[in-house]
CSV table of C-alpha atoms and ligand atoms in Angstrom, one decimal:
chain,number,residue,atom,x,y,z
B,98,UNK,CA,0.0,0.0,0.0
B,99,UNK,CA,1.5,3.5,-0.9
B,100,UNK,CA,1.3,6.4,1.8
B,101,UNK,CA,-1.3,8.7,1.0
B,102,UNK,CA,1.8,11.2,1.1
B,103,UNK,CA,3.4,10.0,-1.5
B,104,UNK,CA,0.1,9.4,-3.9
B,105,UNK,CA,1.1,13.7,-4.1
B,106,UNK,CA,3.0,13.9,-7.2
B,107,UNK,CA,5.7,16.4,-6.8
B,108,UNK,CA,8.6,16.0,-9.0
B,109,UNK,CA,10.9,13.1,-9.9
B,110,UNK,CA,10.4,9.8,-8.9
B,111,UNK,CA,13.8,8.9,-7.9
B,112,UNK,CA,14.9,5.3,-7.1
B,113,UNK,CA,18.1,5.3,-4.2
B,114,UNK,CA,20.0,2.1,-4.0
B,115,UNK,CA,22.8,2.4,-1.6
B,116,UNK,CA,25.2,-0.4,-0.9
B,117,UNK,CA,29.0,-0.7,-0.1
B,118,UNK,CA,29.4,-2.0,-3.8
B,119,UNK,CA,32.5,-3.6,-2.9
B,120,UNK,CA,32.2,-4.4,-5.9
B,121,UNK,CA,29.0,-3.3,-7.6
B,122,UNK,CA,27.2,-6.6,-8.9
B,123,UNK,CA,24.4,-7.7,-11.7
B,124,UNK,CA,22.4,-8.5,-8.4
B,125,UNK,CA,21.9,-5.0,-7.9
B,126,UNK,CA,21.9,-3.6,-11.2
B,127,UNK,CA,18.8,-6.2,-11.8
B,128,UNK,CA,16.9,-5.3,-9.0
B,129,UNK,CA,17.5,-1.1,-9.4
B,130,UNK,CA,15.9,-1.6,-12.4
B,131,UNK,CA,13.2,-3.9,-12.3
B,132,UNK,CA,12.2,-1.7,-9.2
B,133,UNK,CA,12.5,0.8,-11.6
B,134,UNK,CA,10.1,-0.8,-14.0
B,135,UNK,CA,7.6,-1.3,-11.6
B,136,UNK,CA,7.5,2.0,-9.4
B,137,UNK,CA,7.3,3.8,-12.8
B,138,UNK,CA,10.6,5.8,-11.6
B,139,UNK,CA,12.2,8.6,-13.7
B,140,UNK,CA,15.9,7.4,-12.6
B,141,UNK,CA,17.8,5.2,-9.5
B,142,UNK,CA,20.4,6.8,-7.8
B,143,UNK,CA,23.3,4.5,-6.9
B,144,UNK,CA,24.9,6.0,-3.2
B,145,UNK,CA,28.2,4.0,-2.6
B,146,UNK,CA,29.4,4.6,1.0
B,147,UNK,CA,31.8,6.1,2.7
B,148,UNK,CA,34.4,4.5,4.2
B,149,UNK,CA,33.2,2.5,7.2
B,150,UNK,CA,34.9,1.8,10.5
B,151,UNK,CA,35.3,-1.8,9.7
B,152,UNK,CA,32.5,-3.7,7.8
B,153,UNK,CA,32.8,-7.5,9.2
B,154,UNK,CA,36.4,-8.8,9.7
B,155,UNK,CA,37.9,-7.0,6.8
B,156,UNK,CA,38.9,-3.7,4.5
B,157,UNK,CA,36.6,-2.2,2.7
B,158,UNK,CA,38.4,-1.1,-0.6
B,159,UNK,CA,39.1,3.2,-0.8
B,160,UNK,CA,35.9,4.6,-1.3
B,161,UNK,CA,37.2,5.9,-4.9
B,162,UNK,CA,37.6,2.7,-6.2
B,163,UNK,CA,33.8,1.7,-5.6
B,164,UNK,CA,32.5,5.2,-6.5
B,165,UNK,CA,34.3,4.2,-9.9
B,166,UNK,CA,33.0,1.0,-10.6
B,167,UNK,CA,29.8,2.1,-9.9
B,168,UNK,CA,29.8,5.2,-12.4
B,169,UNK,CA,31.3,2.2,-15.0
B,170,UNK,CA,28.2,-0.4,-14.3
B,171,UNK,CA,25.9,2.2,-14.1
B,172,UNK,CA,27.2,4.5,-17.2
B,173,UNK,CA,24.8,3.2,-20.3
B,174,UNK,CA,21.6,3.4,-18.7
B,175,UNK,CA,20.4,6.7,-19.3
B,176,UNK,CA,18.4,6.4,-16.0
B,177,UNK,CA,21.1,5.4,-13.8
B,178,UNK,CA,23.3,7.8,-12.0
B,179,UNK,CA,25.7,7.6,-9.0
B,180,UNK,CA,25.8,10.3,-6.2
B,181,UNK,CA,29.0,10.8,-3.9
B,182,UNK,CA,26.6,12.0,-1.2
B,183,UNK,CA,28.0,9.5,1.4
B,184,UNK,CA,31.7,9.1,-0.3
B,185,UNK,CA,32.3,13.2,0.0
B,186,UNK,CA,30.8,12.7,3.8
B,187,UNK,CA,33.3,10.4,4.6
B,188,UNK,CA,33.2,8.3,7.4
B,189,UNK,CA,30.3,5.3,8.2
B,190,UNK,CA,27.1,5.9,6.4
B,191,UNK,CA,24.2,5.7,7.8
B,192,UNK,CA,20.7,6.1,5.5
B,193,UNK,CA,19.4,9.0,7.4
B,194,UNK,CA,22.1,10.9,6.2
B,195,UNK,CA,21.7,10.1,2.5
B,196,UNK,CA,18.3,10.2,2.1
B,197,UNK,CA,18.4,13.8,4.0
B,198,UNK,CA,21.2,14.9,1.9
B,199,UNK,CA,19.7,13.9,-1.5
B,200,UNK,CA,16.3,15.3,-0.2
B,201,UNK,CA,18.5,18.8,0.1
B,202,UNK,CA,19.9,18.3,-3.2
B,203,UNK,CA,16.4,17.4,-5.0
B,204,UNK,CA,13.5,19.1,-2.6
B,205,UNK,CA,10.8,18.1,-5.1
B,206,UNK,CA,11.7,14.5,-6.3
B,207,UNK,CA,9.9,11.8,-4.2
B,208,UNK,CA,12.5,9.2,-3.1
B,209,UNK,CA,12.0,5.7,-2.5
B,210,UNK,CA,15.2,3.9,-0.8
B,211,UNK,CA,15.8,0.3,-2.4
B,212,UNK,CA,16.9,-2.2,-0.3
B,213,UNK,CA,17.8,-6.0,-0.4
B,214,UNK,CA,16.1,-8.3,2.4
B,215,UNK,CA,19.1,-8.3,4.6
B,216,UNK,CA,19.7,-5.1,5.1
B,217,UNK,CA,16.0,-3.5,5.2
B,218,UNK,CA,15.6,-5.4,8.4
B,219,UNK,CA,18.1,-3.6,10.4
B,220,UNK,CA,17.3,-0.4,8.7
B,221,UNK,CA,13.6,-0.1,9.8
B,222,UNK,CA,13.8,-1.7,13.1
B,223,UNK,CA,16.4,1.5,14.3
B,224,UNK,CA,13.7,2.6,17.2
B,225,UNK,CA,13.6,6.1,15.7
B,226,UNK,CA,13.1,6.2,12.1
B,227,UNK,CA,9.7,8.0,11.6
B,228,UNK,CA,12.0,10.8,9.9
B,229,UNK,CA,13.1,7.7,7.5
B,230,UNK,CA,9.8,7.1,6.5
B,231,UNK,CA,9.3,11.2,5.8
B,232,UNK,CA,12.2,11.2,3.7
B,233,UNK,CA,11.3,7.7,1.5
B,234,UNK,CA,9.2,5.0,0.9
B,235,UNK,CA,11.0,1.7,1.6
B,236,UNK,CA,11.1,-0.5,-1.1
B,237,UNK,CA,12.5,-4.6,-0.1
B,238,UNK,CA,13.8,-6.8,-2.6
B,239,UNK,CA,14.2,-10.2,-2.0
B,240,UNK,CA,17.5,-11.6,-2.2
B,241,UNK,CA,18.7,-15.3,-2.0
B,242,UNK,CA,18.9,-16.8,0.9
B,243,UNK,CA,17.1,-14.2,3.2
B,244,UNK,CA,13.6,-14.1,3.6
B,245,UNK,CA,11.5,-11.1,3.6
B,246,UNK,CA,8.8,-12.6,5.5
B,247,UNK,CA,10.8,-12.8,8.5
B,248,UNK,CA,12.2,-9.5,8.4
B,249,UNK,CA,10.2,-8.4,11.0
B,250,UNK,CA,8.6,-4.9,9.0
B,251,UNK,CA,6.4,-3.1,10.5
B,252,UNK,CA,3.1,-2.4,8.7
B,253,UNK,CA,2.3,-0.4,5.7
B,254,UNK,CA,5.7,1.2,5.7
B,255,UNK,CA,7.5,-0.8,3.1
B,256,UNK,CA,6.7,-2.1,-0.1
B,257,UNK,CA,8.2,-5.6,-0.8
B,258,UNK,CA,9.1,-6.7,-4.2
B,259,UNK,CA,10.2,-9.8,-5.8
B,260,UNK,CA,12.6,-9.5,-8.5
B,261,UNK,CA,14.9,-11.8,-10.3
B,262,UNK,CA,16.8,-14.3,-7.9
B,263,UNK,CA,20.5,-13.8,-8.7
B,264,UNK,CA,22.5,-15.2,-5.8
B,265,UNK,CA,25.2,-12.9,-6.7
B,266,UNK,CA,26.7,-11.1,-3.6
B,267,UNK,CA,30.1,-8.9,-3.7
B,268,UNK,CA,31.3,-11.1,-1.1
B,269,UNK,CA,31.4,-13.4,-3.4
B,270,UNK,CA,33.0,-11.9,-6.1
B,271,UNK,CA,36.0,-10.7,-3.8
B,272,UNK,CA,36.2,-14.0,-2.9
B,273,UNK,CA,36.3,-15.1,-6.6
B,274,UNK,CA,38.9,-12.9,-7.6
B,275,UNK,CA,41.1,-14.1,-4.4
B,276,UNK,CA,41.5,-17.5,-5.5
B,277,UNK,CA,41.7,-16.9,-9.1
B,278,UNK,CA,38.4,-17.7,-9.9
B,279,UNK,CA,36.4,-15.5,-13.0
B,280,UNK,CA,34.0,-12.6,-12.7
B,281,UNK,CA,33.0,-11.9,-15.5
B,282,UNK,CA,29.1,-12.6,-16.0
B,283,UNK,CA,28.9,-11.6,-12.2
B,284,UNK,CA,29.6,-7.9,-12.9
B,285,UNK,CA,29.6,-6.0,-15.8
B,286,UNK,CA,32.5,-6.6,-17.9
B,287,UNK,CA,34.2,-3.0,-17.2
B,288,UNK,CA,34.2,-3.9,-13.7
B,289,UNK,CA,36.5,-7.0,-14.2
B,290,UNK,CA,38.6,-4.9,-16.1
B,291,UNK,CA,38.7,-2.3,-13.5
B,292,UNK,CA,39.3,-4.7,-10.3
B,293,UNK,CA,42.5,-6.4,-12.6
B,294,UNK,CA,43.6,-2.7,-13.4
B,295,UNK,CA,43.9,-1.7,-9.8
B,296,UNK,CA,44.4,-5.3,-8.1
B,297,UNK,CA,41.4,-5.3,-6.1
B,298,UNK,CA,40.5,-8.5,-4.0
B,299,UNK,CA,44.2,-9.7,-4.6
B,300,UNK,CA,44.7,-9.3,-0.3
B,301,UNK,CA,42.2,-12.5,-0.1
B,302,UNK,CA,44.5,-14.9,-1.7
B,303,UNK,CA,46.7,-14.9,1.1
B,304,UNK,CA,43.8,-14.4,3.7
B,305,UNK,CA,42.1,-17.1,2.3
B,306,UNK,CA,45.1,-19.6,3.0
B,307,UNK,CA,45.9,-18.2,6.5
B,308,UNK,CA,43.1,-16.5,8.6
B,309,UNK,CA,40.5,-18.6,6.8
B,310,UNK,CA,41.8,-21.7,6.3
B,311,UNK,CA,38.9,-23.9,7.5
B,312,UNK,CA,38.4,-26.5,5.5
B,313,UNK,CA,35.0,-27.2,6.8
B,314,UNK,CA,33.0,-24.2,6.6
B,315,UNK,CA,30.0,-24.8,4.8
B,316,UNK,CA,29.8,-23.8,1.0
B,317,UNK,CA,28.8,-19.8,0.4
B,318,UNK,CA,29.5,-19.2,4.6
B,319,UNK,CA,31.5,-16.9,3.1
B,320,UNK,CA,28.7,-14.6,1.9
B,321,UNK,CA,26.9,-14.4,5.2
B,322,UNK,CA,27.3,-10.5,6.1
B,323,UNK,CA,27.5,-11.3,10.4
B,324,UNK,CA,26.9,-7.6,10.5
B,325,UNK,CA,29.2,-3.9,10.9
B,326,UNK,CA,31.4,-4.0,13.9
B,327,UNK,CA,31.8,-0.6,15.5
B,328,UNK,CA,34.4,-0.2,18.0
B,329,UNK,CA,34.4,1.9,20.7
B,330,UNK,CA,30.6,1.9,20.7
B,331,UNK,CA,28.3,-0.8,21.9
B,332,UNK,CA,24.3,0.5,20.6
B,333,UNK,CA,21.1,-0.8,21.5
B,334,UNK,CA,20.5,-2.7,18.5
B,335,UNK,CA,17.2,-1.1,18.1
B,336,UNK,CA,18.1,2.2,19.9
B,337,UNK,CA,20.2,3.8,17.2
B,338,UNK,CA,20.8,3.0,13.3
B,339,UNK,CA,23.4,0.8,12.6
B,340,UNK,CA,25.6,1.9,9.2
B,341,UNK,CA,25.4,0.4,6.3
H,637,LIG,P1,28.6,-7.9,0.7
H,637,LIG,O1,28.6,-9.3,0.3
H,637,LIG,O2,29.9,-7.2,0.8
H,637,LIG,O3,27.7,-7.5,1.9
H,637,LIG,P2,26.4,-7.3,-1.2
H,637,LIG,O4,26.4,-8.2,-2.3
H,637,LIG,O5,25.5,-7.6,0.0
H,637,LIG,O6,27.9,-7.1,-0.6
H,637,LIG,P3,26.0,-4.5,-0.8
H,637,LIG,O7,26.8,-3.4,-1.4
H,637,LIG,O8,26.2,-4.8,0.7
H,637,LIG,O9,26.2,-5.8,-1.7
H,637,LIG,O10,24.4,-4.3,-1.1
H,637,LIG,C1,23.8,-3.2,-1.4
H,637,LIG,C2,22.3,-3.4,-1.5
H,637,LIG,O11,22.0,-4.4,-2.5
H,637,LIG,C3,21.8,-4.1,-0.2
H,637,LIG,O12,20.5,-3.5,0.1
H,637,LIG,C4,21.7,-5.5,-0.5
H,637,LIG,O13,20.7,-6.2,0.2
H,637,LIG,C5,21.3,-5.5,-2.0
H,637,LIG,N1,21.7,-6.7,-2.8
H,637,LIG,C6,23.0,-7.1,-2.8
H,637,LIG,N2,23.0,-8.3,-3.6
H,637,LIG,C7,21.8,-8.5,-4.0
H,637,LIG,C8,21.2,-9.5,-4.9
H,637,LIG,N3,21.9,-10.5,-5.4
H,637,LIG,N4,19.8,-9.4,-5.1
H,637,LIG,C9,19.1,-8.4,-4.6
H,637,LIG,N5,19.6,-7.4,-3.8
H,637,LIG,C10,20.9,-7.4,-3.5
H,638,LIG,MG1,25.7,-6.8,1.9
């Protein structure tokens, strides 16, 4: 069901899928636009982040390097952009912050935030989002391997969409590239060209032999996000929004 508040035409509609893209994958490129396709929107904005504190147990790759691949993946669709909102911020990102900064840069465009299953969960249960919902309508997108149904939404605030199961995650494709294994078909083909250019992922052929050597961890535990680790801070899960 869509808020009576946003039934109000008033500008753009305007799509905002913001991820680490670490790197950018067909995963979300597919689900940017078939949300596209079905909210009728004029164009997504892709928001790569800043550079977080520490996202799970290793380096997120320099902020520049995901802005670019993003601009590369995103550069021939003519409604596709990128926006260095969080990047030129620096620091964690948190969706509050986007959303109010692009609702600065575009007052009359209505925004609606895109988000896969995982990470819409975390992002609506923060105990104070009401100004969330003011700044965007929530849009979920089911992933593989996470289930919408027990994301726990609250009512009426998010629409949930099915799109295209492509168990593609940039976990993954670091992974990949770390033991020598291809990309290409995963993410667009600039983007392979770009990670071999700059030597991205490279660092996880040696991790992969010595910190994670187990040789019985399950198949694809690899792509299991266990969440953003923020030292020097311990928040109420629910209490405060947790960066992306
Ligand atoms: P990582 O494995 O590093 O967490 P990721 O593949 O989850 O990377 P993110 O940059 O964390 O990519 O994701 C950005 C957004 O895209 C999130 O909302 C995430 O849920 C969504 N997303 C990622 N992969 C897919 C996919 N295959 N299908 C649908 N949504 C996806
Ligand atoms: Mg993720």
């Amino acid at each position: 069901m869509v808020p009576a508040r946003l039934v109000r035409v008033a500008g753009k509609r305007v799509g905002v899928m913001g991820g680490t893209f670490d790197p950018i994958h067909h995963g979300h490129l597919v689900a940017a636009s078939e949300v596209g396709g079905l909210f009728g929107l004029d164009e997504v904005v892709f928001v790569p982040t800043g550079q977080p504190w520490q996202k799970s147990e290793r380096e997120v790759s320099p902020p520049e390097d995901r802005y670019l691949m993003t601009v590369i993946a995103t550069a021939s669709n003519p409604r596709f952009s990128v926006s260095r909102v969080d990047v030129d911020r620096g620091g964690p990102t948190y969706t509050i912050d986007t959303l109010s900064d692009l609702h600065r840069q575009r007052p009359d465009s209505e925004l609606f935030f895109i988000t896969g299953a995982d990470a819409l969960s975390q992002i609506v249960s923060w105990r104070d989002n009401q100004r969330l919902f003011e700044l965007a309508h929530f849009i979920g997108v089911t992933r593989p391997g996470f289930h919408l149904a027990d994301a726990h939404l609250p009512e009426g605030v998010v629409s949930l969409v099915e799109v295209p199961a492509l168990a593609i995650s940039s976990t993954d494709c670091r992974d990949r590239v770390g033991r020598g294994m291809p990309v290409w078909y995963l993410v667009p083909d600039g983007v392979v060209q770009y990670i071999e250019k700059r030597g991205l992922y490279r660092e996880g052929r040696r991790r992969a032999t010595s910190d994670h050597g187990s040789p019985n961890a399950p198949e694809g535990a690899a792509a299991l996000w266990t969440g953003p680790s923020v030292p020097g801070s311990t928040p109420t899960p629910d209490s405060q929004e947790v960066p992306r």
